[in-house]
Amino acid sequence: MATQKISECRQLGRKMTHRLVFLKPWGKIPAKDWTDWRWQYRNRIRTLPGLADLSDLSPECILSCRPVVGAYPLSITPYYLSLMNMADGSDPLRRQCFPHPDEIRFSLGGVDDPLGEERNMTVPGLVHRYADRCLILATNACATYCRHCNRKRLWKDRSRKGAKASLRPMVHYIAGHPEIREVIVSGGDPLTLPDPMLGWLLTSLRSVPHVEVIRIGSRAPAVMPMRITRELCSLLRRHRPLWFNTQFNHVHEVTAAAARACGMLLDAGIPVSNQSVLLRGVNDSCEAMRDLLHALQRISVRPYYLFQCDAVKGTDHFHVDLHHGMGMMETLRRSLSGLCMPRYVIDLPGGMGKLPLQPFTFPSSWPAEEKQHFFDKNP
């Protein structure tokens, strides 16, 4: 019976065709609630007991995860939860957002801030690393916390809630730096902000004459696609040229609801690009990556980047060997069209920029040790 209900939940999450959704602990969920992003956001799973009610986590596992959640909070939308096979501990979606004891085990290479963002934070919440563009961390909140996130250090910081008081100094800084032509609005997830607040921020940025392009980074299409509403698309359309970058990491995330959300953005004249992260046990096979890239192409989402997982503290269990990643890309390149191929890149430690990892840069004929030596000598 439990297996049957899990199957029903996954089917509904992927196809969104039923009138009612059954998902503990809410019982039957009316479709008008299920498709309301505010309901999804209010009803996120944020505690281990709540997660235990919905999965096969043993009491021992719950106990071992308590210090993990104490360090790195838990948040999963009911929608994203419905896409998982709860009975499968290796489910690729579950692996991305369920806490794991490895997150707080000692790591030689992991750091809290692998991109050196704090060092380049000219005002609180604004990172100005490159001359012509800057990054706004509009909020620390996310609909679903990804356990591989390179900003998981910020999850417990309540000082950045997307309030005007914290956003105004960022806009003021941008207005005073005419070299900035492009602004990336990220977080957290900026689409956790209500439309009026997001609209105020975008209008404020558009009022700066030298800001030509705005980019938004959000996982909402993958983890809470009902956030993409007609009202939101109308708001975003008013602030074009505006580019939307999202993150799908597995084909199971490319649902009918996700396709509809991306289609609404595209219909509003908002280009949508995908930035995946290469994750062990999620998408580290040619088959898994090919399925994802084909699915993205089918819904007109451009595969933009495939990131090597950043050396964030507590993410060793997600890391894929560079040699393996390069081998995957070479195999995929022989079987996929150019439109399907993302750029495989690694963020250099300390915020030194992205390094493309291409076959011509990293020949497959090199021994694995020589490839690692190349990376170590070219920071």
Coordinates of C-alpha atoms in Angstrom, one line a residue:
M1 CA 0.0 0.0 0.0
A2 CA 2.8 2.4 0.9
T3 CA 4.6 1.7 -2.4
Q4 CA 1.4 2.3 -4.3
K5 CA 0.9 5.7 -2.7
I6 CA 4.5 6.7 -3.4
S7 CA 3.9 5.7 -7.0
E8 CA 0.7 7.8 -7.1
C9 CA 2.5 10.8 -5.7
R10 CA 5.3 10.6 -8.1
Q11 CA 3.0 10.2 -11.1
L12 CA 0.9 13.2 -10.0
G13 CA 4.0 15.3 -9.4
R14 CA 5.3 14.6 -12.8
K15 CA 2.1 14.8 -14.8
M16 CA -0.1 17.1 -12.6
T17 CA -3.3 15.6 -14.1
H18 CA -5.2 14.5 -11.0
R19 CA -7.8 16.8 -9.3
L20 CA -6.5 15.9 -5.8
V21 CA -3.0 15.1 -4.5
F22 CA -2.5 12.7 -1.6
L23 CA 0.7 13.4 0.3
K24 CA 1.1 12.9 4.0
P25 CA 0.9 14.7 6.4
W26 CA -1.7 17.0 4.6
G27 CA -4.1 14.3 3.5
K28 CA -6.0 15.2 0.3
I29 CA -4.7 18.5 -1.2
P30 CA -7.1 20.4 -3.4
A31 CA -5.7 21.2 -6.8
K32 CA -6.1 24.9 -6.2
D33 CA -3.8 24.6 -3.2
W34 CA -1.3 22.3 -4.8
T35 CA -0.8 24.7 -7.8
D36 CA -0.5 27.7 -5.5
W37 CA 3.2 28.5 -4.9
R38 CA 2.3 30.2 -1.6
W39 CA 0.8 27.0 -0.3
Q40 CA 3.9 25.0 -1.5
Y41 CA 6.2 27.5 0.2
R42 CA 4.3 27.6 3.5
N43 CA 4.1 23.8 3.6
R44 CA 7.8 23.0 3.0
I45 CA 9.2 20.0 4.9
R46 CA 11.5 21.7 7.4
T47 CA 12.0 19.2 10.2
L48 CA 13.4 15.7 10.5
P49 CA 10.2 14.3 12.1
G50 CA 8.2 15.7 9.1
L51 CA 10.7 14.1 6.8
A52 CA 10.5 10.8 8.6
D53 CA 6.8 10.7 8.2
L54 CA 7.2 10.8 4.4
S55 CA 10.1 8.5 3.9
D56 CA 11.8 5.3 5.1
L57 CA 14.4 7.1 7.3
S58 CA 15.2 4.9 10.2
P59 CA 15.3 6.2 13.8
E60 CA 19.1 5.7 13.7
C61 CA 19.3 7.8 10.5
I62 CA 17.2 10.5 12.0
L63 CA 19.4 10.6 15.0
S64 CA 22.6 10.9 12.9
C65 CA 21.0 13.7 10.8
R66 CA 20.1 15.9 13.8
P67 CA 23.4 17.7 14.0
V68 CA 23.4 18.0 10.2
V69 CA 20.1 19.9 10.2
G70 CA 21.4 21.9 13.1
A71 CA 24.3 23.1 10.9
Y72 CA 22.5 23.2 7.6
P73 CA 18.7 23.6 7.7
L74 CA 16.2 21.4 5.8
S75 CA 13.6 22.7 3.3
I76 CA 11.8 20.7 0.6
T77 CA 8.6 21.7 -1.2
P78 CA 5.7 19.1 -1.3
Y79 CA 5.9 19.3 -5.1
Y80 CA 9.6 18.3 -5.2
L81 CA 9.0 15.6 -2.6
S82 CA 6.2 14.2 -4.8
L83 CA 8.7 13.5 -7.6
M84 CA 10.9 11.2 -5.5
N85 CA 10.8 7.5 -4.8
M86 CA 10.7 7.6 -1.0
A87 CA 11.6 4.0 -0.7
D88 CA 14.8 4.4 -2.7
G89 CA 17.7 5.9 -0.7
S90 CA 19.6 6.4 -4.0
D91 CA 16.8 8.4 -5.7
P92 CA 18.6 11.2 -7.5
L93 CA 16.2 13.9 -6.4
R94 CA 16.1 12.7 -2.8
R95 CA 19.9 12.7 -2.8
Q96 CA 20.0 16.4 -3.7
C97 CA 17.9 17.6 -0.8
F98 CA 17.8 15.0 2.1
P99 CA 20.4 15.7 4.8
H100 CA 23.3 13.3 5.1
P101 CA 25.8 12.7 7.9
D102 CA 28.6 13.2 5.5
E103 CA 27.8 16.9 5.4
I104 CA 29.4 17.5 8.8
R105 CA 32.3 15.0 8.6
F106 CA 35.8 16.4 8.4
S107 CA 36.9 17.3 5.0
L108 CA 40.5 18.3 3.9
G109 CA 39.5 20.4 0.9
G110 CA 36.0 21.9 1.6
V111 CA 35.5 25.5 2.7
D112 CA 32.5 27.5 3.7
D113 CA 33.0 30.1 0.9
P114 CA 34.7 28.4 -2.0
L115 CA 34.1 31.3 -4.4
G116 CA 35.5 33.9 -2.1
E117 CA 32.2 35.9 -2.2
E118 CA 32.6 37.4 1.3
R119 CA 36.0 38.9 0.3
N120 CA 34.4 40.6 -2.8
M121 CA 31.3 41.8 -1.0
T122 CA 31.5 45.6 -1.3
V123 CA 28.3 46.1 0.6
P124 CA 26.4 43.5 2.5
G125 CA 24.7 41.1 0.0
L126 CA 26.4 42.5 -3.1
V127 CA 29.4 40.7 -4.7
H128 CA 31.4 42.8 -7.2
R129 CA 34.2 40.6 -8.6
Y130 CA 34.1 41.5 -12.3
A131 CA 34.3 45.1 -13.4
D132 CA 31.2 45.1 -15.7
R133 CA 28.8 43.0 -13.6
C134 CA 27.8 42.3 -10.0
L135 CA 25.8 39.8 -8.0
I136 CA 22.9 40.6 -5.7
L137 CA 22.1 38.1 -3.0
A138 CA 18.5 39.2 -2.7
T139 CA 17.6 36.7 0.0
N140 CA 18.9 33.6 1.8
A141 CA 15.6 31.8 1.5
C142 CA 15.0 28.9 -0.9
A143 CA 12.0 26.8 -1.6
T144 CA 14.2 23.7 -1.4
Y145 CA 17.7 23.6 0.0
C146 CA 20.1 21.7 -2.2
R147 CA 22.7 19.9 -0.1
H148 CA 25.4 20.6 -2.7
C149 CA 24.8 24.4 -2.6
N150 CA 27.9 26.6 -2.6
R151 CA 26.1 29.1 -0.4
K152 CA 24.9 26.8 2.3
R153 CA 26.9 28.8 4.8
L154 CA 24.2 31.5 4.5
W155 CA 21.1 29.3 5.2
K156 CA 21.0 30.2 8.9
D157 CA 21.8 33.9 8.4
R158 CA 18.5 35.8 9.0
S159 CA 19.9 39.2 8.2
R160 CA 19.2 38.9 4.4
K161 CA 15.5 38.5 4.1
G162 CA 14.9 40.5 0.9
A163 CA 13.8 43.6 2.8
K164 CA 14.1 47.0 1.1
A165 CA 16.3 48.2 3.9
S166 CA 19.0 45.6 2.9
L167 CA 18.4 46.0 -0.9
R168 CA 18.6 49.8 -1.1
P169 CA 22.3 50.0 -0.3
M170 CA 23.0 47.5 -3.1
V171 CA 21.0 49.6 -5.6
H172 CA 22.8 52.7 -4.4
Y173 CA 26.2 51.1 -4.9
I174 CA 25.3 50.0 -8.4
A175 CA 24.1 53.5 -9.2
G176 CA 27.5 54.8 -8.1
H177 CA 29.5 52.5 -10.3
P178 CA 28.9 53.3 -14.0
E179 CA 31.1 50.4 -15.1
I180 CA 28.4 47.9 -14.0
R181 CA 26.2 47.1 -17.0
E182 CA 24.9 43.7 -15.9
V183 CA 23.3 42.7 -12.6
I184 CA 22.7 39.1 -11.5
V185 CA 19.9 38.7 -9.0
S186 CA 20.3 35.5 -7.0
G187 CA 20.3 34.3 -3.4
G188 CA 19.0 32.1 -1.9
D189 CA 16.3 32.1 -4.5
P190 CA 14.9 35.6 -5.5
L191 CA 11.6 34.0 -6.5
T192 CA 10.8 33.3 -2.9
L193 CA 10.2 37.1 -2.7
P194 CA 6.6 38.2 -3.4
D195 CA 5.9 39.9 -6.7
P196 CA 5.7 43.5 -5.2
M197 CA 9.1 43.2 -3.6
L198 CA 10.7 41.6 -6.7
G199 CA 9.1 44.2 -8.8
W200 CA 10.4 47.0 -6.6
L201 CA 13.9 45.6 -6.9
L202 CA 13.8 45.2 -10.7
T203 CA 12.3 48.7 -11.1
S204 CA 15.0 50.2 -8.9
L205 CA 17.7 48.4 -11.0
R206 CA 16.1 49.5 -14.3
S207 CA 16.1 53.1 -13.1
V208 CA 20.0 53.0 -13.1
P209 CA 20.9 54.3 -16.6
H210 CA 24.0 52.1 -17.1
V211 CA 22.3 48.8 -16.1
E212 CA 21.7 47.2 -19.5
V213 CA 21.0 43.6 -18.6
I214 CA 19.4 41.8 -15.6
R215 CA 19.9 38.1 -14.9
I216 CA 17.8 36.1 -12.5
G217 CA 19.0 32.8 -11.0
S218 CA 16.3 30.5 -9.6
R219 CA 15.6 26.8 -9.1
A220 CA 11.9 27.5 -9.0
P221 CA 11.1 25.8 -12.4
A222 CA 12.6 22.6 -11.0
V223 CA 11.5 22.6 -7.4
M224 CA 8.4 24.9 -7.3
P225 CA 7.3 25.5 -10.9
M226 CA 3.9 26.9 -9.9
R227 CA 5.9 30.1 -8.8
I228 CA 6.0 31.0 -12.5
T229 CA 2.6 32.7 -12.9
R230 CA 1.1 35.0 -15.5
E231 CA 1.5 37.9 -13.1
L232 CA 5.2 37.1 -12.6
C233 CA 5.9 36.7 -16.3
S234 CA 4.2 40.1 -17.0
L235 CA 6.4 41.7 -14.3
L236 CA 9.6 40.2 -15.7
R237 CA 8.6 41.1 -19.3
R238 CA 8.5 44.8 -18.3
H239 CA 12.1 44.7 -17.3
R240 CA 13.7 43.1 -20.4
P241 CA 16.4 42.5 -21.5
L242 CA 16.2 40.0 -18.7
W243 CA 17.7 36.5 -18.7
F244 CA 16.6 33.6 -16.6
N245 CA 19.1 30.9 -15.4
T246 CA 17.8 27.8 -13.6
Q247 CA 19.2 24.5 -12.5
F248 CA 17.8 21.1 -13.5
N249 CA 20.1 18.3 -12.5
H250 CA 18.1 15.2 -13.4
V251 CA 15.5 14.3 -16.1
H252 CA 13.0 13.5 -13.4
E253 CA 12.8 17.2 -12.6
V254 CA 11.8 18.0 -16.2
T255 CA 8.1 17.5 -15.6
A256 CA 5.0 18.8 -17.4
A257 CA 4.7 21.4 -14.8
A258 CA 8.3 22.5 -15.2
A259 CA 7.9 22.6 -19.0
R260 CA 4.8 24.8 -18.6
A261 CA 6.7 27.1 -16.3
C262 CA 9.6 27.5 -18.7
G263 CA 7.3 27.9 -21.6
M264 CA 5.5 30.8 -19.9
L265 CA 8.9 32.5 -19.4
L266 CA 9.8 31.9 -23.0
D267 CA 6.5 33.2 -24.2
A268 CA 7.1 36.4 -22.2
G269 CA 10.4 36.9 -24.2
I270 CA 12.6 35.7 -21.3
P271 CA 15.4 33.4 -22.5
V272 CA 15.8 30.4 -20.2
S273 CA 19.2 28.7 -19.7
N274 CA 20.2 25.8 -17.5
Q275 CA 23.2 25.5 -15.2
S276 CA 23.6 21.9 -13.9
V277 CA 26.0 20.7 -11.3
L278 CA 27.8 17.4 -11.9
L279 CA 26.8 15.3 -8.8
R280 CA 27.8 11.8 -7.8
G281 CA 24.8 9.5 -7.7
V282 CA 22.6 12.1 -9.5
N283 CA 23.8 12.7 -13.0
D284 CA 27.4 11.3 -13.2
S285 CA 26.7 8.9 -16.0
C286 CA 26.5 9.5 -19.7
E287 CA 23.0 8.1 -19.8
A288 CA 21.6 10.3 -17.0
M289 CA 23.2 13.4 -18.5
R290 CA 22.1 12.6 -22.0
D291 CA 18.5 12.1 -20.8
L292 CA 18.6 15.4 -19.0
L293 CA 20.0 17.4 -21.9
H294 CA 17.6 15.9 -24.4
A295 CA 14.7 16.8 -22.1
L296 CA 15.9 20.4 -21.7
Q297 CA 16.2 20.7 -25.5
R298 CA 12.6 19.4 -25.9
I299 CA 11.3 22.3 -23.7
S300 CA 13.5 24.9 -25.4
V301 CA 15.8 25.4 -22.4
R302 CA 19.4 26.0 -23.4
P303 CA 22.0 23.8 -21.7
Y304 CA 24.4 26.5 -20.7
Y305 CA 26.8 25.3 -18.0
L306 CA 27.7 22.0 -16.4
F307 CA 29.6 22.9 -13.2
Q308 CA 32.1 20.7 -11.4
C309 CA 30.7 20.6 -7.9
D310 CA 32.4 23.3 -5.8
A311 CA 34.6 22.4 -2.9
V312 CA 32.0 23.3 -0.3
K313 CA 32.5 22.0 3.2
G314 CA 30.5 18.8 3.6
T315 CA 29.9 18.0 -0.1
D316 CA 32.7 15.4 -0.6
H317 CA 30.0 12.7 -1.2
F318 CA 28.8 14.7 -4.3
H319 CA 32.2 15.2 -5.9
V320 CA 32.9 13.5 -9.2
D321 CA 36.5 12.9 -10.3
L322 CA 37.7 15.4 -13.0
H323 CA 38.9 12.5 -15.2
H324 CA 35.4 10.9 -15.1
G325 CA 33.7 14.2 -15.9
M326 CA 36.0 14.9 -18.9
G327 CA 35.4 11.3 -20.2
M328 CA 31.6 11.9 -19.9
M329 CA 31.9 15.1 -21.9
E330 CA 33.9 13.6 -24.6
T331 CA 31.5 10.7 -25.0
L332 CA 28.5 13.0 -25.0
R333 CA 30.1 15.3 -27.5
R334 CA 30.3 12.5 -30.0
S335 CA 26.6 11.7 -29.7
L336 CA 24.8 15.0 -29.1
S337 CA 24.3 18.1 -31.2
G338 CA 26.0 21.4 -30.3
L339 CA 22.7 22.8 -29.1
C340 CA 22.5 20.0 -26.5
M341 CA 26.0 20.4 -25.1
P342 CA 26.7 22.6 -22.0
R343 CA 30.1 24.1 -21.3
Y344 CA 31.8 22.0 -18.6
V345 CA 33.5 24.4 -16.2
I346 CA 35.1 24.5 -12.8
D347 CA 35.0 27.5 -10.4
L348 CA 38.6 28.1 -9.4
P349 CA 39.1 28.4 -5.6
G350 CA 38.9 31.8 -4.0
G351 CA 36.8 33.4 -6.7
M352 CA 39.4 33.4 -9.4
G353 CA 36.8 32.7 -12.1
K354 CA 35.6 29.8 -14.2
L355 CA 38.0 27.5 -16.0
P356 CA 36.5 25.7 -19.1
L357 CA 37.2 22.0 -19.1
Q358 CA 37.2 21.0 -22.7
P359 CA 38.7 18.1 -24.5
F360 CA 41.2 20.3 -26.3
T361 CA 42.3 21.7 -23.0
F362 CA 42.3 18.4 -21.2
P363 CA 43.1 15.6 -23.7
S364 CA 41.7 12.2 -22.8
S365 CA 45.0 10.6 -23.6
W366 CA 46.6 12.2 -20.6
P367 CA 47.0 10.0 -17.5
A368 CA 44.6 10.9 -14.7
E369 CA 47.5 12.0 -12.5
E370 CA 48.7 14.4 -15.2
K371 CA 45.3 15.9 -15.5
Q372 CA 45.1 16.6 -11.8
H373 CA 48.6 18.0 -12.0
F374 CA 47.5 20.4 -14.7
F375 CA 44.6 21.7 -12.6
D376 CA 46.8 22.1 -9.5
K377 CA 49.3 24.1 -11.5
N378 CA 46.7 26.3 -13.2
P379 CA 44.6 27.9 -10.4

